[in-house]
Amino acid sequence: MKSMLKGVLGALAIAALSSTAFAETKLTIATVNNGDMIRMQGLTDDFTKANPDISLEWVTLEENVLREKVTTDIATKGGQFDVLTIGTYEVPIWGKKGWLVPLTQVDDPADLLPAIAGGLTVDGKLMAAPFYGESSMVMYRKDLVEAAGEKMPDAPTWDDIKRIADKITNKDKEIYGVCLRGKAGWGENMAFITATSNSFGARWFDENWKPQFDSAEWKDALTFYLDLLKADGPPGASSNGFNENLALFNAGKCGMWIDATVAASFVTGKDSTVADKVGFALAPDKGLGKRGNWLWAWSLAIPAGTQKEDAAQKFIGWATSKHYTELVAAKEGWANVPPGTRTSLYANPEYAKVPFAKMTLDSINSADPTKPTVKPVPYVGVQFVAIPEFAGLATTVGQIFSAALAGEKTADEALAEAQDAATREMTKAGYIK
C-alpha cells in the first residue's frame, strides 16, 4: 500500500512539475497595421516552435489609434500590453520617465545603424529595438515621367516636383501627379508637413521656444503643399494617410508619392499593378541645405511593470534579429526584409541588388535629428519635436492643416490658428511667458 501511495504521489508530483514547465505565457503585443508588421505575424510560428511555452496575442491598430491606446495604457499603468510598438518620438521621453524596460536580448546591438539606435538609447541603454527604420523619399512612375518628357533627378527640388506633377496629372483618367499625406495626425500629415517645412527654412519654435507659424517660411511651405495637392493630388486628399496613398499608388493612380522609404517593398511587390515601373529619388529640397525627409523607426519595447518581461525580451530579440531578416528573405525575398536597421544588411551583396536599398540608406543618413532645420532650434527631432507636449499640439495643428486642405480655411487662417494654439500650449507648459 505504501509503495502504491508513493507511486501515486510521485506521478502527481511529476505531473505538477510538467504542467509548470509547460505553463503558457501569453504575450499581448500592440502593433501598427503596416505591411511589415502584418508579415511578421504570419512568420511567428518560427518563434513559437522554439518557445512552446509562449503564445502571442496581437492587437493590430491603425497608426493614430495605436498611439492613443498605447500612450494611455502606459501613462495610466493599465498593463494591457506586454510588448509595445512605438516610435522614435516616444522612446527617449518614456525612457527618461522610467516607463520602459532596458533591452537585454537584442541580437548584436553594435550592428544597429547608429542613426537609428541613437534615437532609441537613453543613458547608454537601448530602450527599444528597431523593427524597421525609415526616412522618406520620392517614389515615382518612370513611365509617366518619361511620357511627360521629363527626367526625375536623383536629388530633386520642390520646383522639379511641381513641374513634373503638373505634366503628369490627368484627372479625367484618374491619374494624379502627386499623392501626399493629408490625414490629420502628428504622425500622419504633420510628419510630412514638418519635414517639408524644414526644407523651406521653417521651424516649429525659435531658440526661445516661441512658435514660428507666423513666419514667411511657414507661409511658403504650407501654401506650396496646399496648392500642389489641390492642383495635382487625388480627391479627398485630406483623408489620406500612409495606407490610403499606398493603395492609390499601387492601383496606378499616383505619378509620384513622397513618403516613407519602407513603402518601397510594397510599391514594387506583388500587390502593386505598377511594380515594374517604379523609380526612386531623394526627398526634395529648396536649395537651403535641408531635404524634406524624416527619420523614424517603428520599434518594439517592453512597458515597465509587465509580469512577463522574460518572455517579452525573448520575443523582441527574435523579431529584431539577423535570423528574422534571413527568415523573411528565404520566405519572401530580400526586397521584403525589414529595412533601415542594421549595417550588415546594407553590406550584404544580395540586398545590394534591391533597387531601393542604396536610396533608403542615403535618405536615412541624410537626416540629422540634432540639426533638423536651417535656422537654430532648441529641440531635436526631424518631423517631430522631442518634448512631451508635441503629440497633443501637433495633433491639433494637423487637424487645422487638414481642414485647410479640405478647403474649409485659407493657408493664412490655418497658420494663424496654429500660431495661437502653439502659443497657448507652450505658455501653459511653461516654455514661454
mmCIF file with all atom_site columns, C-alpha atoms in Angstrom, residues 280-394:
data_model
loop_
_atom_site.group_PDB
_atom_site.id
_atom_site.type_symbol
_atom_site.label_atom_id
_atom_site.label_alt_id
_atom_site.label_comp_id
_atom_site.label_asym_id
_atom_site.label_entity_id
_atom_site.label_seq_id
_atom_site.pdbx_PDB_ins_code
_atom_site.Cartn_x
_atom_site.Cartn_y
_atom_site.Cartn_z
_atom_site.occupancy
_atom_site.B_iso_or_equiv
_atom_site.pdbx_formal_charge
_atom_site.auth_seq_id
_atom_site.auth_comp_id
_atom_site.auth_asym_id
_atom_site.auth_atom_id
_atom_site.pdbx_PDB_model_num
ATOM 1   C CA . PHE A 1 280 ? 13.239 56.314 -56.521 1.00 0.00 ? 280 PHE A CA 1
ATOM 2   C CA . ALA A 1 281 ? 14.777 59.692 -55.670 1.00 0.00 ? 281 ALA A CA 1
ATOM 3   C CA . LEU A 1 282 ? 15.795 61.608 -52.557 1.00 0.00 ? 282 LEU A CA 1
ATOM 4   C CA . ALA A 1 283 ? 13.165 63.780 -50.865 1.00 0.00 ? 283 ALA A CA 1
ATOM 5   C CA . PRO A 1 284 ? 13.066 67.270 -52.428 1.00 0.00 ? 284 PRO A CA 1
ATOM 6   C CA . ASP A 1 285 ? 14.777 70.430 -51.219 1.00 0.00 ? 285 ASP A CA 1
ATOM 7   C CA . LYS A 1 286 ? 14.620 74.199 -51.764 1.00 0.00 ? 286 LYS A CA 1
ATOM 8   C CA . GLY A 1 287 ? 18.371 74.697 -52.084 1.00 0.00 ? 287 GLY A CA 1
ATOM 9   C CA . LEU A 1 288 ? 18.724 75.734 -48.426 1.00 0.00 ? 288 LEU A CA 1
ATOM 10  C CA . GLY A 1 289 ? 20.729 72.721 -47.282 1.00 0.00 ? 289 GLY A CA 1
ATOM 11  C CA . LYS A 1 290 ? 17.899 70.602 -45.837 1.00 0.00 ? 290 LYS A CA 1
ATOM 12  C CA . ARG A 1 291 ? 15.873 67.950 -47.641 1.00 0.00 ? 291 ARG A CA 1
ATOM 13  C CA . GLY A 1 292 ? 12.241 67.304 -46.799 1.00 0.00 ? 292 GLY A CA 1
ATOM 14  C CA . ASN A 1 293 ? 12.880 63.849 -45.374 1.00 0.00 ? 293 ASN A CA 1
ATOM 15  C CA . TRP A 1 294 ? 12.336 62.475 -41.906 1.00 0.00 ? 294 TRP A CA 1
ATOM 16  C CA . LEU A 1 295 ? 13.941 59.877 -39.646 1.00 0.00 ? 295 LEU A CA 1
ATOM 17  C CA . TRP A 1 296 ? 11.886 57.238 -37.871 1.00 0.00 ? 296 TRP A CA 1
ATOM 18  C CA . ALA A 1 297 ? 11.936 53.714 -36.553 1.00 0.00 ? 297 ALA A CA 1
ATOM 19  C CA . TRP A 1 298 ? 8.983  51.583 -35.572 1.00 0.00 ? 298 TRP A CA 1
ATOM 20  C CA . SER A 1 299 ? 10.430 49.733 -32.609 1.00 0.00 ? 299 SER A CA 1
ATOM 21  C CA . LEU A 1 300 ? 9.462  47.097 -30.062 1.00 0.00 ? 300 LEU A CA 1
ATOM 22  C CA . ALA A 1 301 ? 9.637  47.931 -26.365 1.00 0.00 ? 301 ALA A CA 1
ATOM 23  C CA . ILE A 1 302 ? 8.599  46.483 -23.005 1.00 0.00 ? 302 ILE A CA 1
ATOM 24  C CA . PRO A 1 303 ? 6.488  48.554 -20.616 1.00 0.00 ? 303 PRO A CA 1
ATOM 25  C CA . ALA A 1 304 ? 7.809  48.740 -17.054 1.00 0.00 ? 304 ALA A CA 1
ATOM 26  C CA . GLY A 1 305 ? 5.658  46.715 -14.686 1.00 0.00 ? 305 GLY A CA 1
ATOM 27  C CA . THR A 1 306 ? 4.839  43.863 -17.054 1.00 0.00 ? 306 THR A CA 1
ATOM 28  C CA . GLN A 1 307 ? 4.773  40.476 -15.332 1.00 0.00 ? 307 GLN A CA 1
ATOM 29  C CA . LYS A 1 308 ? 6.096  38.812 -18.485 1.00 0.00 ? 308 LYS A CA 1
ATOM 30  C CA . GLU A 1 309 ? 9.416  40.556 -19.041 1.00 0.00 ? 309 GLU A CA 1
ATOM 31  C CA . ASP A 1 310 ? 11.464 37.403 -19.743 1.00 0.00 ? 310 ASP A CA 1
ATOM 32  C CA . ALA A 1 311 ? 9.112  36.249 -22.495 1.00 0.00 ? 311 ALA A CA 1
ATOM 33  C CA . ALA A 1 312 ? 8.916  39.784 -23.920 1.00 0.00 ? 312 ALA A CA 1
ATOM 34  C CA . GLN A 1 313 ? 12.724 40.050 -24.040 1.00 0.00 ? 313 GLN A CA 1
ATOM 35  C CA . LYS A 1 314 ? 12.865 36.741 -25.953 1.00 0.00 ? 314 LYS A CA 1
ATOM 36  C CA . PHE A 1 315 ? 10.220 37.847 -28.451 1.00 0.00 ? 315 PHE A CA 1
ATOM 37  C CA . ILE A 1 316 ? 11.842 41.221 -29.160 1.00 0.00 ? 316 ILE A CA 1
ATOM 38  C CA . GLY A 1 317 ? 15.210 39.518 -29.505 1.00 0.00 ? 317 GLY A CA 1
ATOM 39  C CA . TRP A 1 318 ? 13.731 37.180 -32.137 1.00 0.00 ? 318 TRP A CA 1
ATOM 40  C CA . ALA A 1 319 ? 11.717 39.797 -34.073 1.00 0.00 ? 319 ALA A CA 1
ATOM 41  C CA . THR A 1 320 ? 14.647 42.201 -34.456 1.00 0.00 ? 320 THR A CA 1
ATOM 42  C CA . SER A 1 321 ? 17.378 39.611 -35.102 1.00 0.00 ? 321 SER A CA 1
ATOM 43  C CA . LYS A 1 322 ? 19.515 38.802 -38.132 1.00 0.00 ? 322 LYS A CA 1
ATOM 44  C CA . HIS A 1 323 ? 17.817 35.384 -38.049 1.00 0.00 ? 323 HIS A CA 1
ATOM 45  C CA . TYR A 1 324 ? 14.440 37.048 -38.616 1.00 0.00 ? 324 TYR A CA 1
ATOM 46  C CA . THR A 1 325 ? 15.859 39.027 -41.548 1.00 0.00 ? 325 THR A CA 1
ATOM 47  C CA . GLU A 1 326 ? 17.121 35.781 -43.108 1.00 0.00 ? 326 GLU A CA 1
ATOM 48  C CA . LEU A 1 327 ? 13.739 34.131 -42.463 1.00 0.00 ? 327 LEU A CA 1
ATOM 49  C CA . VAL A 1 328 ? 11.905 36.861 -44.383 1.00 0.00 ? 328 VAL A CA 1
ATOM 50  C CA . ALA A 1 329 ? 14.488 36.719 -47.184 1.00 0.00 ? 329 ALA A CA 1
ATOM 51  C CA . ALA A 1 330 ? 14.025 32.942 -47.511 1.00 0.00 ? 330 ALA A CA 1
ATOM 52  C CA . LYS A 1 331 ? 10.220 33.137 -47.490 1.00 0.00 ? 331 LYS A CA 1
ATOM 53  C CA . GLU A 1 332 ? 9.543  36.457 -49.244 1.00 0.00 ? 332 GLU A CA 1
ATOM 54  C CA . GLY A 1 333 ? 12.768 37.568 -50.952 1.00 0.00 ? 333 GLY A CA 1
ATOM 55  C CA . TRP A 1 334 ? 15.397 40.116 -49.942 1.00 0.00 ? 334 TRP A CA 1
ATOM 56  C CA . ALA A 1 335 ? 13.296 43.075 -51.136 1.00 0.00 ? 335 ALA A CA 1
ATOM 57  C CA . ASN A 1 336 ? 10.797 42.362 -48.354 1.00 0.00 ? 336 ASN A CA 1
ATOM 58  C CA . VAL A 1 337 ? 13.083 42.223 -45.322 1.00 0.00 ? 337 VAL A CA 1
ATOM 59  C CA . PRO A 1 338 ? 12.569 44.991 -42.732 1.00 0.00 ? 338 PRO A CA 1
ATOM 60  C CA . PRO A 1 339 ? 14.852 47.826 -43.879 1.00 0.00 ? 339 PRO A CA 1
ATOM 61  C CA . GLY A 1 340 ? 16.860 50.540 -42.200 1.00 0.00 ? 340 GLY A CA 1
ATOM 62  C CA . THR A 1 341 ? 18.082 48.867 -39.014 1.00 0.00 ? 341 THR A CA 1
ATOM 63  C CA . ARG A 1 342 ? 21.381 47.031 -39.489 1.00 0.00 ? 342 ARG A CA 1
ATOM 64  C CA . THR A 1 343 ? 24.760 47.865 -41.010 1.00 0.00 ? 343 THR A CA 1
ATOM 65  C CA . SER A 1 344 ? 25.197 44.219 -42.018 1.00 0.00 ? 344 SER A CA 1
ATOM 66  C CA . LEU A 1 345 ? 22.064 44.317 -44.179 1.00 0.00 ? 345 LEU A CA 1
ATOM 67  C CA . TYR A 1 346 ? 23.484 47.115 -46.344 1.00 0.00 ? 346 TYR A CA 1
ATOM 68  C CA . ALA A 1 347 ? 26.815 45.257 -46.590 1.00 0.00 ? 347 ALA A CA 1
ATOM 69  C CA . ASN A 1 348 ? 25.010 42.152 -47.858 1.00 0.00 ? 348 ASN A CA 1
ATOM 70  C CA . PRO A 1 349 ? 25.654 41.714 -51.621 1.00 0.00 ? 349 PRO A CA 1
ATOM 71  C CA . GLU A 1 350 ? 22.230 40.109 -52.122 1.00 0.00 ? 350 GLU A CA 1
ATOM 72  C CA . TYR A 1 351 ? 20.452 43.070 -50.540 1.00 0.00 ? 351 TYR A CA 1
ATOM 73  C CA . ALA A 1 352 ? 22.594 45.497 -52.538 1.00 0.00 ? 352 ALA A CA 1
ATOM 74  C CA . LYS A 1 353 ? 20.796 44.209 -55.649 1.00 0.00 ? 353 LYS A CA 1
ATOM 75  C CA . VAL A 1 354 ? 17.452 45.525 -54.323 1.00 0.00 ? 354 VAL A CA 1
ATOM 76  C CA . PRO A 1 355 ? 16.709 48.680 -56.393 1.00 0.00 ? 355 PRO A CA 1
ATOM 77  C CA . PHE A 1 356 ? 15.790 50.904 -53.456 1.00 0.00 ? 356 PHE A CA 1
ATOM 78  C CA . ALA A 1 357 ? 18.414 49.720 -50.936 1.00 0.00 ? 357 ALA A CA 1
ATOM 79  C CA . LYS A 1 358 ? 21.008 52.445 -51.535 1.00 0.00 ? 358 LYS A CA 1
ATOM 80  C CA . MET A 1 359 ? 18.436 55.257 -51.785 1.00 0.00 ? 359 MET A CA 1
ATOM 81  C CA . THR A 1 360 ? 16.921 54.159 -48.457 1.00 0.00 ? 360 THR A CA 1
ATOM 82  C CA . LEU A 1 361 ? 20.295 54.190 -46.703 1.00 0.00 ? 361 LEU A CA 1
ATOM 83  C CA . ASP A 1 362 ? 21.268 57.529 -48.273 1.00 0.00 ? 362 ASP A CA 1
ATOM 84  C CA . SER A 1 363 ? 17.934 59.010 -47.119 1.00 0.00 ? 363 SER A CA 1
ATOM 85  C CA . ILE A 1 364 ? 18.375 57.752 -43.548 1.00 0.00 ? 364 ILE A CA 1
ATOM 86  C CA . ASN A 1 365 ? 21.946 59.040 -43.383 1.00 0.00 ? 365 ASN A CA 1
ATOM 87  C CA . SER A 1 366 ? 20.993 62.476 -44.740 1.00 0.00 ? 366 SER A CA 1
ATOM 88  C CA . ALA A 1 367 ? 18.533 63.202 -41.910 1.00 0.00 ? 367 ALA A CA 1
ATOM 89  C CA . ASP A 1 368 ? 20.051 64.827 -38.833 1.00 0.00 ? 368 ASP A CA 1
ATOM 90  C CA . PRO A 1 369 ? 17.713 64.967 -35.808 1.00 0.00 ? 369 PRO A CA 1
ATOM 91  C CA . THR A 1 370 ? 20.225 67.087 -33.864 1.00 0.00 ? 370 THR A CA 1
ATOM 92  C CA . LYS A 1 371 ? 20.228 69.797 -36.559 1.00 0.00 ? 371 LYS A CA 1
ATOM 93  C CA . PRO A 1 372 ? 16.871 69.362 -38.292 1.00 0.00 ? 372 PRO A CA 1
ATOM 94  C CA . THR A 1 373 ? 16.324 72.909 -39.526 1.00 0.00 ? 373 THR A CA 1
ATOM 95  C CA . VAL A 1 374 ? 18.085 75.659 -41.476 1.00 0.00 ? 374 VAL A CA 1
ATOM 96  C CA . LYS A 1 375 ? 17.954 78.070 -38.515 1.00 0.00 ? 375 LYS A CA 1
ATOM 97  C CA . PRO A 1 376 ? 18.988 77.064 -34.967 1.00 0.00 ? 376 PRO A CA 1
ATOM 98  C CA . VAL A 1 377 ? 16.375 75.391 -32.738 1.00 0.00 ? 377 VAL A CA 1
ATOM 99  C CA . PRO A 1 378 ? 16.331 74.262 -29.087 1.00 0.00 ? 378 PRO A CA 1
ATOM 100 C CA . TYR A 1 379 ? 14.918 70.808 -29.918 1.00 0.00 ? 379 TYR A CA 1
ATOM 101 C CA . VAL A 1 380 ? 15.892 67.535 -31.559 1.00 0.00 ? 380 VAL A CA 1
ATOM 102 C CA . GLY A 1 381 ? 13.724 65.574 -33.981 1.00 0.00 ? 381 GLY A CA 1
ATOM 103 C CA . VAL A 1 382 ? 13.248 65.932 -37.720 1.00 0.00 ? 382 VAL A CA 1
ATOM 104 C CA . GLN A 1 383 ? 9.498  65.506 -38.266 1.00 0.00 ? 383 GLN A CA 1
ATOM 105 C CA . PHE A 1 384 ? 8.674  65.934 -34.601 1.00 0.00 ? 384 PHE A CA 1
ATOM 106 C CA . VAL A 1 385 ? 9.854  67.963 -31.619 1.00 0.00 ? 385 VAL A CA 1
ATOM 107 C CA . ALA A 1 386 ? 11.063 65.682 -28.823 1.00 0.00 ? 386 ALA A CA 1
ATOM 108 C CA . ILE A 1 387 ? 9.052  67.219 -25.980 1.00 0.00 ? 387 ILE A CA 1
ATOM 109 C CA . PRO A 1 388 ? 6.059  65.556 -24.256 1.00 0.00 ? 388 PRO A CA 1
ATOM 110 C CA . GLU A 1 389 ? 3.657  68.327 -25.318 1.00 0.00 ? 389 GLU A CA 1
ATOM 111 C CA . PHE A 1 390 ? 4.339  67.822 -29.031 1.00 0.00 ? 390 PHE A CA 1
ATOM 112 C CA . ALA A 1 391 ? 1.966  64.918 -29.703 1.00 0.00 ? 391 ALA A CA 1
ATOM 113 C CA . GLY A 1 392 ? -1.114 66.771 -28.487 1.00 0.00 ? 392 GLY A CA 1
ATOM 114 C CA . LEU A 1 393 ? -0.114 70.095 -30.026 1.00 0.00 ? 393 LEU A CA 1
ATOM 115 C CA . ALA A 1 394 ? 0.805  68.601 -33.401 1.00 0.00 ? 394 ALA A CA 1
#
